[in-house]
Structures are given as structure tokens and as C-alpha cells.
PDB file of C-alpha atoms and ligand atoms in Angstrom:
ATOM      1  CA  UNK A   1       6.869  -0.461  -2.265  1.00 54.00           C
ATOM      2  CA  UNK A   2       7.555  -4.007  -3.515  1.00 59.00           C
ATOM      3  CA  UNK A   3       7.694  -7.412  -1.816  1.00 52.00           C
ATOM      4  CA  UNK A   4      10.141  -9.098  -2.834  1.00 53.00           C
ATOM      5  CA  UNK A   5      11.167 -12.494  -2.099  1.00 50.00           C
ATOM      6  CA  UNK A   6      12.114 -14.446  -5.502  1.00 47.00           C
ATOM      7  CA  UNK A   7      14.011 -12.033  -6.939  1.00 51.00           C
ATOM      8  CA  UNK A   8      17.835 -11.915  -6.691  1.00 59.00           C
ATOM      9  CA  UNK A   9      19.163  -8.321  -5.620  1.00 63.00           C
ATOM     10  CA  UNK A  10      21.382  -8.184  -8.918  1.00 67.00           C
ATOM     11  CA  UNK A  11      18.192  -8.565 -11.136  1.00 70.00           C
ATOM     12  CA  UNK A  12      16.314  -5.773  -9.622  1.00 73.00           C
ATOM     13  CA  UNK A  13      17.020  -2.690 -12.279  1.00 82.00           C
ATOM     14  CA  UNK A  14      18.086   0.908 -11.049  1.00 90.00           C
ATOM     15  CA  UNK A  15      20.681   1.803  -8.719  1.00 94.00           C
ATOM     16  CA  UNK A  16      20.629   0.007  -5.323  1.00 94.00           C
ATOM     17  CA  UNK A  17      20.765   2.375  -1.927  1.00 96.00           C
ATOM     18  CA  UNK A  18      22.479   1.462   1.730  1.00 95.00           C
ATOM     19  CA  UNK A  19      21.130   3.684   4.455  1.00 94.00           C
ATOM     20  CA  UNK A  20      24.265   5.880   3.355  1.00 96.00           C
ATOM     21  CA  UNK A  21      24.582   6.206   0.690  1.00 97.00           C
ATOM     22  CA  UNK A  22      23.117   9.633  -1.514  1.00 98.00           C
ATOM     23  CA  UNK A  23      21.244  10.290  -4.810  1.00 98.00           C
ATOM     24  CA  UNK A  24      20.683  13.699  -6.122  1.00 98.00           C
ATOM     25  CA  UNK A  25      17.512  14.623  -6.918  1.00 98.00           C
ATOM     26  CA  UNK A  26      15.332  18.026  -6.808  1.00 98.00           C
ATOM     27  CA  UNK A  27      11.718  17.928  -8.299  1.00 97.00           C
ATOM     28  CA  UNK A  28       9.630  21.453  -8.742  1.00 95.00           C
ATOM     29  CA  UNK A  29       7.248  23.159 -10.849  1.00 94.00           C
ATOM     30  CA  UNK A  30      10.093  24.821 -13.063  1.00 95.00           C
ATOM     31  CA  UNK A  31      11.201  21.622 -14.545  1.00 97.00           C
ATOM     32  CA  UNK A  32      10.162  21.195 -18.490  1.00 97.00           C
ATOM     33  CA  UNK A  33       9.154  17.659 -17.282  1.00 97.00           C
ATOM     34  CA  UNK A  34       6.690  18.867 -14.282  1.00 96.00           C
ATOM     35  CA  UNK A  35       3.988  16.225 -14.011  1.00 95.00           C
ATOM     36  CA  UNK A  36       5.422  13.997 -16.438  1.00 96.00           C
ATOM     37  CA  UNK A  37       5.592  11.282 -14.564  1.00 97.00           C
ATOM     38  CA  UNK A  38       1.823  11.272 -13.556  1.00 98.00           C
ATOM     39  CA  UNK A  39       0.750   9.505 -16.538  1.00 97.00           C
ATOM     40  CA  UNK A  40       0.392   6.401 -18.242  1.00 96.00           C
ATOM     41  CA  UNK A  41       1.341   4.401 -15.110  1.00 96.00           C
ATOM     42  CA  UNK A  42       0.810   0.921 -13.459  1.00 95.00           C
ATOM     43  CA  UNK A  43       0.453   2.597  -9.824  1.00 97.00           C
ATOM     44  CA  UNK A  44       0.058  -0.308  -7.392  1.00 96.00           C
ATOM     45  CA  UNK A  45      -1.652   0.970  -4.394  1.00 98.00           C
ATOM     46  CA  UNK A  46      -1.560  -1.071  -0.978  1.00 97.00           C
ATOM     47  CA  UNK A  47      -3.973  -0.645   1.830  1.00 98.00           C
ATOM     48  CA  UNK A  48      -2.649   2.235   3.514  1.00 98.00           C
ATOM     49  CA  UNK A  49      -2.539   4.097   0.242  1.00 98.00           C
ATOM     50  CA  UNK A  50      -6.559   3.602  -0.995  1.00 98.00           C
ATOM     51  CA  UNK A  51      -7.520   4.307   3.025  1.00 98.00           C
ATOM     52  CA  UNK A  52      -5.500   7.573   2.929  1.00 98.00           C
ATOM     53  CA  UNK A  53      -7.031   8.204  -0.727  1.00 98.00           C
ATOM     54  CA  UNK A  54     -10.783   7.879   0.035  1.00 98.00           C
ATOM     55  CA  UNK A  55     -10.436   9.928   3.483  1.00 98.00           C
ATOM     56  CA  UNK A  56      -8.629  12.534   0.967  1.00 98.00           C
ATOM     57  CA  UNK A  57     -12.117  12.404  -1.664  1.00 98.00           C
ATOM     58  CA  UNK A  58     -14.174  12.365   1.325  1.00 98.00           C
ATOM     59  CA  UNK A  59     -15.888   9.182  -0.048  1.00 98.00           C
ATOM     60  CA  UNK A  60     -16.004   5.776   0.998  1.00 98.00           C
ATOM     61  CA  UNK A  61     -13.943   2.644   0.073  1.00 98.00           C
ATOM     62  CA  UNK A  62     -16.021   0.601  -1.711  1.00 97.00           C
ATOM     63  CA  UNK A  63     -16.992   3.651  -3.790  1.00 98.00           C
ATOM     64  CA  UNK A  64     -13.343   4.760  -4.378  1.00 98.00           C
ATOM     65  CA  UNK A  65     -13.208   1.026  -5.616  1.00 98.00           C
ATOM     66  CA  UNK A  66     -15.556   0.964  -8.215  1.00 98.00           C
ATOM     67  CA  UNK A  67     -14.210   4.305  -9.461  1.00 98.00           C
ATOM     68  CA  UNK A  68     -10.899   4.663  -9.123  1.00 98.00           C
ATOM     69  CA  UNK A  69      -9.311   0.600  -9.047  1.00 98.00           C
ATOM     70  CA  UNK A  70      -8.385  -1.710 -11.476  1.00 97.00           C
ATOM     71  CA  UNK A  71      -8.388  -5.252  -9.676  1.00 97.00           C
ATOM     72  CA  UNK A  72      -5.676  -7.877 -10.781  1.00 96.00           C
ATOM     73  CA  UNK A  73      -5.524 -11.308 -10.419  1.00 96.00           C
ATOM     74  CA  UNK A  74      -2.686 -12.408 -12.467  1.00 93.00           C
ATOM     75  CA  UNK A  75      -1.632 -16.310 -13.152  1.00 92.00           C
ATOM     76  CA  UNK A  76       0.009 -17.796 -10.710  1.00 91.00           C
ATOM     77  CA  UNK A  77      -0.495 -15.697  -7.780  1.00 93.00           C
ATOM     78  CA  UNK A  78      -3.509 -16.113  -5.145  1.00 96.00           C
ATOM     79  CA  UNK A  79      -4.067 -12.439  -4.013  1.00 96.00           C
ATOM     80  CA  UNK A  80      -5.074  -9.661  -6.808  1.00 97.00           C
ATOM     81  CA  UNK A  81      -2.997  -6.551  -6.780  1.00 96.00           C
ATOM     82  CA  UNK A  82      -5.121  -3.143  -7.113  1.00 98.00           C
ATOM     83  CA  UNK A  83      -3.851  -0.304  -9.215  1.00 98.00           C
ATOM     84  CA  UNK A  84      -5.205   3.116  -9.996  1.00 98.00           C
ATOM     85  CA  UNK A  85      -7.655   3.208 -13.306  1.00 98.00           C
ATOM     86  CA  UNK A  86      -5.546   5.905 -15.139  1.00 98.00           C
ATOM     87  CA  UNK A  87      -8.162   8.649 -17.163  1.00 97.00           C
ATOM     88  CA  UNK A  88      -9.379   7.630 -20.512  1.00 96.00           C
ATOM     89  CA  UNK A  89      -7.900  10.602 -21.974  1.00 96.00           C
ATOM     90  CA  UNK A  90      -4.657  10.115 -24.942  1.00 96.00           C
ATOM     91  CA  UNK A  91      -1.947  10.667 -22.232  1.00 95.00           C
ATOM     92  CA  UNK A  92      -3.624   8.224 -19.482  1.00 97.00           C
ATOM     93  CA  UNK A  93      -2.821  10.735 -16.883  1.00 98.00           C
ATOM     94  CA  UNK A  94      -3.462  10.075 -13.480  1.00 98.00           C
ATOM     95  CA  UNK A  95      -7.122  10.862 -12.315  1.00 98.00           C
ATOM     96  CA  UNK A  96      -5.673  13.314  -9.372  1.00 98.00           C
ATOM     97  CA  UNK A  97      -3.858  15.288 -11.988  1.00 98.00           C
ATOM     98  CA  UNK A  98      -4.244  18.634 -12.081  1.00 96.00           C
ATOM     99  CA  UNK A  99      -3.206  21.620 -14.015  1.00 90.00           C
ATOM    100  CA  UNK A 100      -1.360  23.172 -10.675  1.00 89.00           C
ATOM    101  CA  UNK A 101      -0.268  19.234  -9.957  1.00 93.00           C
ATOM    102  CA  UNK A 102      -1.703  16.968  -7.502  1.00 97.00           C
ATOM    103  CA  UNK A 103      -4.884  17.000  -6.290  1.00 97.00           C
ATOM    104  CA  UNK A 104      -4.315  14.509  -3.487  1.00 98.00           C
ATOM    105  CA  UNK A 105      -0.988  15.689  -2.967  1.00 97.00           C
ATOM    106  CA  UNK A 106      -1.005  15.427   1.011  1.00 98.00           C
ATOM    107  CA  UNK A 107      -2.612  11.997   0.715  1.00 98.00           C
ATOM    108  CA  UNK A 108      -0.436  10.768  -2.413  1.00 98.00           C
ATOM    109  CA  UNK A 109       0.235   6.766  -2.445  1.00 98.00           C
ATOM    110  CA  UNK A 110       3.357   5.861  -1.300  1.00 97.00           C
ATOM    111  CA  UNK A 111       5.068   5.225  -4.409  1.00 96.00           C
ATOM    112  CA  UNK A 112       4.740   8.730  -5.271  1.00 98.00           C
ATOM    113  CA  UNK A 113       5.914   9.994  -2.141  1.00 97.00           C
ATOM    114  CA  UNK A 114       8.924   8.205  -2.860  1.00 97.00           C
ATOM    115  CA  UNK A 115       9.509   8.016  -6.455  1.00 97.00           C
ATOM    116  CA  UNK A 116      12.142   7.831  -8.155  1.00 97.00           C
ATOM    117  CA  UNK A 117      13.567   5.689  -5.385  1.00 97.00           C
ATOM    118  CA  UNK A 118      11.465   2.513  -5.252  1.00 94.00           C
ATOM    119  CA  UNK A 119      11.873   0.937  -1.903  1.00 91.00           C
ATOM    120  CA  UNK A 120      10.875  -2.652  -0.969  1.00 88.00           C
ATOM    121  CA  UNK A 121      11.226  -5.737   1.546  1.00 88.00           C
ATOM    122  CA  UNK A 122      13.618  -8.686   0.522  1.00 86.00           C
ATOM    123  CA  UNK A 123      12.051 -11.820   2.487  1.00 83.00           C
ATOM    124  CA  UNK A 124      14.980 -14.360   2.766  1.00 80.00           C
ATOM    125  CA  UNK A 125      13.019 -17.913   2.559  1.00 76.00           C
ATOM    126  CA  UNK A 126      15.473 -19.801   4.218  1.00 78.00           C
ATOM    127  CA  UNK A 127      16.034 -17.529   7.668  1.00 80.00           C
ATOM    128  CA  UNK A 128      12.709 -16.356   7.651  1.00 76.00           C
ATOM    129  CA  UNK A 129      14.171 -12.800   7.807  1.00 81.00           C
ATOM    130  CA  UNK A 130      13.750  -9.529   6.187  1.00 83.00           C
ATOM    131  CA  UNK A 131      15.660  -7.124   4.392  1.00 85.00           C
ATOM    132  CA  UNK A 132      14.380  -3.414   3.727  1.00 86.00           C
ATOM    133  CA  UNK A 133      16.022  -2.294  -0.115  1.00 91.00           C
ATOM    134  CA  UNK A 134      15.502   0.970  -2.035  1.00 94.00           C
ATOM    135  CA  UNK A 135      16.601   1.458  -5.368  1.00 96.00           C
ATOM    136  CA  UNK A 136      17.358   4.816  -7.515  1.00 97.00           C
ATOM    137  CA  UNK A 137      15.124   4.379 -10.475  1.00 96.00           C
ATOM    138  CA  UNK A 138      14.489   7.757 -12.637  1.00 97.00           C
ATOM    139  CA  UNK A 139      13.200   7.520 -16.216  1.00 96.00           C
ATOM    140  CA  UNK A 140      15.411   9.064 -18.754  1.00 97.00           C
ATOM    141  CA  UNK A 141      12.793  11.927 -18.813  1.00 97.00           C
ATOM    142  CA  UNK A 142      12.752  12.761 -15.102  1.00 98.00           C
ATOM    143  CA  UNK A 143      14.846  15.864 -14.720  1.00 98.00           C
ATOM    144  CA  UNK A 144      15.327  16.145 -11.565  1.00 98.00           C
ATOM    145  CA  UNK A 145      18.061  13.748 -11.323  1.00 98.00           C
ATOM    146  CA  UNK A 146      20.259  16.129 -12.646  1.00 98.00           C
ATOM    147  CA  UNK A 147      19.460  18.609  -9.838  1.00 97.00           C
ATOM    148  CA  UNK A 148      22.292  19.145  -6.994  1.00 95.00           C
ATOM    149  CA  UNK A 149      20.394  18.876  -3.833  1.00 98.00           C
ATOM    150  CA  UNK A 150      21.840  15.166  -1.597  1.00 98.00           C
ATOM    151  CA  UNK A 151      19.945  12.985  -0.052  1.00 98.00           C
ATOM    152  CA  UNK A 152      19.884   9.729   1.298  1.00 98.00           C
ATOM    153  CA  UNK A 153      16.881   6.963   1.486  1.00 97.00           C
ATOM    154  CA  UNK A 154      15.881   8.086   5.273  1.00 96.00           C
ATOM    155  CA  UNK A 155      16.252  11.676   4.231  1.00 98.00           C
ATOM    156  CA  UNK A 156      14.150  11.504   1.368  1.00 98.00           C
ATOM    157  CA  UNK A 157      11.545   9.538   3.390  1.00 96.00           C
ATOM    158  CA  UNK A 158      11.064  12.158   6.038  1.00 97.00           C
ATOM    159  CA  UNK A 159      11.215  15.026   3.532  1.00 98.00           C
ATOM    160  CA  UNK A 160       7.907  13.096   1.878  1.00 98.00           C
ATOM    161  CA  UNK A 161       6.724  12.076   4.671  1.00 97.00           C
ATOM    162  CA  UNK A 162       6.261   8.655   3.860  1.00 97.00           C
ATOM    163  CA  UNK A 163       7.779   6.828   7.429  1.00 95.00           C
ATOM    164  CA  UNK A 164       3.762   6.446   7.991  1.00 96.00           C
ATOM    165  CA  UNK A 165       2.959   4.475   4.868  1.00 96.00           C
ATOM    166  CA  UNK A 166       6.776   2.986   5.076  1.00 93.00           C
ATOM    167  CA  UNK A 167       5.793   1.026   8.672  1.00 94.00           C
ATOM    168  CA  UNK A 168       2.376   0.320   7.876  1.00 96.00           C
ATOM    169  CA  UNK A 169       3.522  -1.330   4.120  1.00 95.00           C
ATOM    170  CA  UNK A 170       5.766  -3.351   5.898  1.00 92.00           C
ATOM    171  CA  UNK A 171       3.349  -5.118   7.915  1.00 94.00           C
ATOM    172  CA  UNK A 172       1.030  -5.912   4.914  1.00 96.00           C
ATOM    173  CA  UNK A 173       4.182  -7.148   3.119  1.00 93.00           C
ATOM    174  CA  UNK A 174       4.147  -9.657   6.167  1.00 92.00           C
ATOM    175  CA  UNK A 175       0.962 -10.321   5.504  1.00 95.00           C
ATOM    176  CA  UNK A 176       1.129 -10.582   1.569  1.00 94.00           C
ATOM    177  CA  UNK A 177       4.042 -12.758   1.250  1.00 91.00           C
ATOM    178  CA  UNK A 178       1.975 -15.801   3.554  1.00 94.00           C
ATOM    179  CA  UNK A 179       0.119 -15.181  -0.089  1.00 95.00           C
ATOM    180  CA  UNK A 180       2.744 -16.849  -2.101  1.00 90.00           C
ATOM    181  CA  UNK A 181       0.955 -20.728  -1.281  1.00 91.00           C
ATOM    182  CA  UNK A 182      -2.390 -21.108  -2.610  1.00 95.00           C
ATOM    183  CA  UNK A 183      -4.185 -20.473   1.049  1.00 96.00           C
ATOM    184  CA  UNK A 184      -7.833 -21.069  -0.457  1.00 96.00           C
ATOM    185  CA  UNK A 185      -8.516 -24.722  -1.510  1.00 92.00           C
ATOM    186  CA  UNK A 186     -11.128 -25.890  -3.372  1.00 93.00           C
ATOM    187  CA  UNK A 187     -13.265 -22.654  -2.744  1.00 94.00           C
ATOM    188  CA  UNK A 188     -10.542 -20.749  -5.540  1.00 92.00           C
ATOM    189  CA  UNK A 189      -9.806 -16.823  -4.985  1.00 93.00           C
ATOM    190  CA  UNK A 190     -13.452 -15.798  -5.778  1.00 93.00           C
ATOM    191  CA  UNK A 191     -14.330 -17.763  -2.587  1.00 96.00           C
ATOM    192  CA  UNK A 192     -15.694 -16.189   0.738  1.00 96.00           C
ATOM    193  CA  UNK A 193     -12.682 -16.299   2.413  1.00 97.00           C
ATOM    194  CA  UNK A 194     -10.666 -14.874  -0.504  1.00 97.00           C
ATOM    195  CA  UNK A 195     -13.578 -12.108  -0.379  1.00 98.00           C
ATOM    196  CA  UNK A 196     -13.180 -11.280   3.596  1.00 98.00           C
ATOM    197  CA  UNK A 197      -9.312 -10.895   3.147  1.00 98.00           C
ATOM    198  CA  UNK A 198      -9.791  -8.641   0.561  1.00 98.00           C
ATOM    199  CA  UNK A 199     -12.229  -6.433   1.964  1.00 98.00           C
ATOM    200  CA  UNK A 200     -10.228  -6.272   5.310  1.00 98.00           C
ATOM    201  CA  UNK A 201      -6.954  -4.857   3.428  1.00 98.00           C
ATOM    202  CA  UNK A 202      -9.024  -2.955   0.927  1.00 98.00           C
ATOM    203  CA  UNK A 203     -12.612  -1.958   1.826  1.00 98.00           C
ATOM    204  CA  UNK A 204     -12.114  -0.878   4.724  1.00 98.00           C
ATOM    205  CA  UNK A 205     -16.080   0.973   5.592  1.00 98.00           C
ATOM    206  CA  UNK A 206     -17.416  -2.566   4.892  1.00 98.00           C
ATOM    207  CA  UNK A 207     -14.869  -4.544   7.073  1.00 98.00           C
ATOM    208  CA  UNK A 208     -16.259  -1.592   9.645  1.00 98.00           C
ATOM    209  CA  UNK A 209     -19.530  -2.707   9.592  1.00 98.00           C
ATOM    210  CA  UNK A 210     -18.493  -5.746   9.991  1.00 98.00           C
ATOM    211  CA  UNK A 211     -16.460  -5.716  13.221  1.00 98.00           C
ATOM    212  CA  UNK A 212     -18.725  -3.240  14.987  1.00 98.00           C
ATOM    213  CA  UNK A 213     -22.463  -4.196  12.847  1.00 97.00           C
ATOM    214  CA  UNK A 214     -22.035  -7.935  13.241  1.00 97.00           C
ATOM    215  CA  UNK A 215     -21.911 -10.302  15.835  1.00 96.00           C
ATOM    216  CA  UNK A 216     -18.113 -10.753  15.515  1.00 97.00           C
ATOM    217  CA  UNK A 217     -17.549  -8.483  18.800  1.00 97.00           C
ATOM    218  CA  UNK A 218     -19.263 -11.072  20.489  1.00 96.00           C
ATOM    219  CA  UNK A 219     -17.420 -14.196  18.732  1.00 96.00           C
ATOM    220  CA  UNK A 220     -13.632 -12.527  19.751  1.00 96.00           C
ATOM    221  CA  UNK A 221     -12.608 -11.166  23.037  1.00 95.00           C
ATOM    222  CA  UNK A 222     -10.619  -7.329  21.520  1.00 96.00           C
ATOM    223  CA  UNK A 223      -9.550  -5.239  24.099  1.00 94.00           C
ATOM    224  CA  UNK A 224     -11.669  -2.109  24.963  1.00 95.00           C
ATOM    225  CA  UNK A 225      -8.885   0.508  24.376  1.00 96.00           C
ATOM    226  CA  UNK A 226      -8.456  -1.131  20.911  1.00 97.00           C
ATOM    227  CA  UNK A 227     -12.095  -1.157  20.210  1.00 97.00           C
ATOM    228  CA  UNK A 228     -12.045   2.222  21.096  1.00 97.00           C
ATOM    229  CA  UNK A 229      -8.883   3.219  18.524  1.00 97.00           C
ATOM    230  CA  UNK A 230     -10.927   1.248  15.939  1.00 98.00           C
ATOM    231  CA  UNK A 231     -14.398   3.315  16.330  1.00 97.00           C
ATOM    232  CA  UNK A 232     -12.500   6.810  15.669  1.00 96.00           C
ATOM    233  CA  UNK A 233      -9.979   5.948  13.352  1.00 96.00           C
ATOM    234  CA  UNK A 234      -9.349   4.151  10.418  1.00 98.00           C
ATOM    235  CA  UNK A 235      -5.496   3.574  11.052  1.00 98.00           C
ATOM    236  CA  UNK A 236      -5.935   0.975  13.782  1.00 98.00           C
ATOM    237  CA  UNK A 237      -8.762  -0.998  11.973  1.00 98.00           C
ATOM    238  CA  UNK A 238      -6.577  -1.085   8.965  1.00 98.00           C
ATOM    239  CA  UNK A 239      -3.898  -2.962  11.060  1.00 97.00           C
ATOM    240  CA  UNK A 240      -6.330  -4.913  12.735  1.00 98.00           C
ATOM    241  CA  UNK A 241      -7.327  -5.844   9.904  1.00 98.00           C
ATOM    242  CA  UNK A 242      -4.501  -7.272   8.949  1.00 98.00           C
ATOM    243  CA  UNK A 243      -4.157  -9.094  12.017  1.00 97.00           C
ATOM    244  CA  UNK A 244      -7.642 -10.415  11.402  1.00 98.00           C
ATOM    245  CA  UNK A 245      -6.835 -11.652   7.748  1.00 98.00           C
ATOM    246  CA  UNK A 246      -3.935 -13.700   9.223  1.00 97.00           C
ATOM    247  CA  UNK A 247      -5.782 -15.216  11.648  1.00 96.00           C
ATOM    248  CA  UNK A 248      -8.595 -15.951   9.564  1.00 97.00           C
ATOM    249  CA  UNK A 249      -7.009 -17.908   6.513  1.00 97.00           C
ATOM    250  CA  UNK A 250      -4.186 -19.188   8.341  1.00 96.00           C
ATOM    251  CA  UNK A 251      -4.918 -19.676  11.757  1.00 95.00           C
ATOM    252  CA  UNK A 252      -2.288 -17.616  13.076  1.00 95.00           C
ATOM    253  CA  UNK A 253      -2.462 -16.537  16.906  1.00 91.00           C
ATOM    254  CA  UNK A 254      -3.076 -12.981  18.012  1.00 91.00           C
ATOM    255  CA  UNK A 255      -2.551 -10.845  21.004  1.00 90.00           C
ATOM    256  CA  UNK A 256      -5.043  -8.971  19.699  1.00 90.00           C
ATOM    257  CA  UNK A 257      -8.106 -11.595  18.872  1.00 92.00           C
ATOM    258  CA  UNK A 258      -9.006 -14.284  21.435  1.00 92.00           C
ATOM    259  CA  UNK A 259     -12.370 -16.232  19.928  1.00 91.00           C
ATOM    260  CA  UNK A 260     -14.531 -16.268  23.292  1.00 89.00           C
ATOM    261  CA  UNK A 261     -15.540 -19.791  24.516  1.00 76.00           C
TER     262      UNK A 261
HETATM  263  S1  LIG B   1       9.580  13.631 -13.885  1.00 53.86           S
HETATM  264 FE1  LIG B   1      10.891  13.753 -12.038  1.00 53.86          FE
HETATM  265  S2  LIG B   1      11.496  15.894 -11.805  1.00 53.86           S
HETATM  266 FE2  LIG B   1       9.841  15.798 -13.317  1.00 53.86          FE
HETATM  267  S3  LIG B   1       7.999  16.202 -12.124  1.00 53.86           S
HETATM  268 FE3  LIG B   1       8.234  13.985 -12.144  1.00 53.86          FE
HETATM  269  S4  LIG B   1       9.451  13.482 -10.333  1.00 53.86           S
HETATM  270 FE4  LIG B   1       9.616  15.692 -10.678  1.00 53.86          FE
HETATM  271  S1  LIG B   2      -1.522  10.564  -7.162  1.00 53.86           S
HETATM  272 FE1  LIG B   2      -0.693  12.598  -7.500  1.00 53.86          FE
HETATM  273  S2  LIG B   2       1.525  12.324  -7.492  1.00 53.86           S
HETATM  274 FE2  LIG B   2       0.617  10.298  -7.784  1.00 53.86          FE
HETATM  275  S3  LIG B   2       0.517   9.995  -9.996  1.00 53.86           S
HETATM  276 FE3  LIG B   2      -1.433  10.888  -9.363  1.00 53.86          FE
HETATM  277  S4  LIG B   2      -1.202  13.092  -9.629  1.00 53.86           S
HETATM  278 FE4  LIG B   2       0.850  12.184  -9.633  1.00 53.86          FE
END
């Protein structure tokens, strides 16, 4: 999924997709190109996908960081972007690649889920609106484009089961685009606060520790029954989360963080 917000529609390549419109497209084992398109890839992963990746390994986020993550800061922006460390191997396949296919196939990012249509957010500066866009984008090599089965962009979705990480990436695209102004100051993107917002989207054991192991329960009024969501699952402390970064580097109100006087 990509945010988009200074791009023009008619710039974005492939072939764009209303709600009704259909694309064919069948992928399975039998196709000369199975697994092709797990390799040599600059696979952007958003929170939802590492949180659904490290509950997959069975390890814990800061570990799946080190191992797994590339972290990019690239010129001009003031948030990095984190994308899967493809295998040192000739073909730089994907490090869930398998011989049988993918190893974290139930817990797949979502741009796997929904490849080869790339879907995305157009943020309209001027209304303050939003726009959700999906675009048919195969490479020449993908075969299954030439498969008869029909579907359209909500089809597809539901087939993958992607609605989850659809909803969830739409609310850090909220979150992301507030991004697009330089939000930390003199202290740069290395800073603390840069540090907290990243390990509340991203590391999401640590920012654990730190909402239950700190004194921050104490500092902000959270309502029991969302406490209680956060202690057994990592779903509603992910959104939280993002919540929390708003509120923290940009003041923003919440319903769901009162600081206690
Ligand atoms: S290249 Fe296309 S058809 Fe082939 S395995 Fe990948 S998604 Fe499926
Ligand atoms: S996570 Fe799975 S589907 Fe996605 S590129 Fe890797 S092996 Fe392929």
C-alpha cells in the first residue's frame, strides 16, 4: 500500500481500478513463473505487516528488526521506510521463500496479499480528504495475468484476505502523511522523539514494556477495557500506538489518552 499525496493520478504507472471494474488474474503452483516474483524486491513493510511477521517466526520485534529490516531514511523525507533485507544469495530471493512457496504465507505483508494490484490512499491537500486507489500492475513475467478467472479490487481483497491489513494501513497512512513537515526540530530524526515514534509503529514488544513497564499508565488516564485489549493482544497496542505517536509529536487530542492532572 502507498500513500500518496504528491503524485498526480495520471503519473502513477499500471492500470487504474474503480470498485467495478475487473482484472483477470489466476496465480498457482503450475505456472512456469511460480515464485518469481519473490525475489529481488524493494518490499516496504508497514506496521501491521512486521507485527503479523514476528507473531508468524514466533520471535520478537526488535529481533525480527535486526534480522530481517533494512531501515531507510531517504533525503528529504522525516520518517524512514522499512523494507525486508532480501537473502544474500544471486537471485535475492525473499528470506520466507521456500521450495513449496511461502513460508509465512498466512502472515504474508500486505503487498503480497495483494500483488499485482497495488492499492494506495490519495490525500487531497487542499480538502483534507482521502481517496482509496488500486492499480493493476503485473510485470511482463507474471503469468497469471493471462489467466481467465474475474475479479474486482474488493473481490481480490477478500479472496487474500487482506481487509485486516487494508483498515489498519489506512490509519498509519493518516498517521504517516502528518510526516511530510519536518515534525522534529533541532533534535533531527535520530532524536528521542523520532526514536519513540518509531518504536511505537515498529517495535512493538519494546513500546509494550513501555506502556505497561513504565510509569506512563500513571502519566495518562486509558480506559480499563482498552488496557485490557492491549495486555492480550498486539492488534490494539499497534493502533494505540498510533494514536500515541500522534499525540506525542504533534499534540493531537485523543479519546483514547487523557494525561492525568
Ligand atoms: S509471477 Fe504472478 S502468477 Fe507467477 S507466481 Fe508470482 S504472482 Fe503468481
Ligand atoms: S513474504 Fe512470501 S509472498 Fe511475500 S515475497 Fe516473501 S515469499 Fe513471497
Amino acid at each position: 500500500m502507498k500513500y500518496i499525496s504528491t503524485l498526480k493520478l495520471d503519473q502513477i504507472p499500471g492500470r487504474p481500478l474503480a470498485a467495478s471494474d475487473t482484472f483477470d488474474f489466476r496465480c498457482h503452483a503450475g505456472l512456469a513463473c511460480f515464485t518469481q516474483c519473490c525475489r529481488n524486491l524493494n518490499l516496504f513493510l508497514y506496521p501491521y505487516d512486521v507485527l503479523r511477521l514476528k507473531q508468524n517466526l514466533g520471535i520478537e520485534s526488535d529481533r525480527f528488526i535486526d534480522q530481517h529490516v533494512d531501515v531507510v531514511l531517504r533525503d528529504g523525507h522525516h520518517f524512514p521506510e522499512v523494507l525486508l533485507k532480501m537473502a544474500e544469495n544471486d537471485q535475492r530471493t525473499c528470506p520466507f521463500l521456500e521450495s513449496e512457496g511461502c513460508r509465512v504465507y498466512p502472515d504474508r505483508p500486505h503487498t503480497c496479499r495483494t500483488f499485482p494490484v497495488e492499492q494506495g490512499v490519495l490525500f487531497d491537500a487542499a480538502t483534507g480528504g482521502s481517496t482509496a486507489v488500486s492499480f493493476f500492475r503485473p510485470p511482463d513475467f507474471c503469468l497469471g495475468q493471462h489467466e481467465s478467472q474475474q475479479w474486482t479490487v474488493a473481490a481480490w481483497n477478500r479472496d487474500q484476505e487482506a481487509q485486516r491489513h487494508h483498515t489498519i494501513n489506512l490509519r498509519w497512512a493518516e498517521v504517516r502523511r502528518l510526516f511530510e513537515n519536518d515534525p522534529w526540530g533541532a533534535e533531527g530524526p535520530q532524536g528521542a522523539k523520532a526514536r519513540m515514534a518509531f518504536m511505537a509503529a515498529y517495535n512493538l514488544d519494546r513500546f509494550r514494556e513501555f506502556i505497561f513497564d513504565s510509569s506512563f499508565l500513571k502519566r495518562y488516564h486509558v480506559q480499563s477495557a482498552l488496557v485490557k485489549k492491549m495486555k492480550k493482544g498486539d492488534e490494539a497496542l499497534l493502533t494505540f500506538g498510533f494514536e500515541w505517536i500522534r499525540h506525542f509529536i504533534w499534540g493531537i487530542s485523543s479519546a483514547q489518552i487523557r494525561p492525568r492532572r
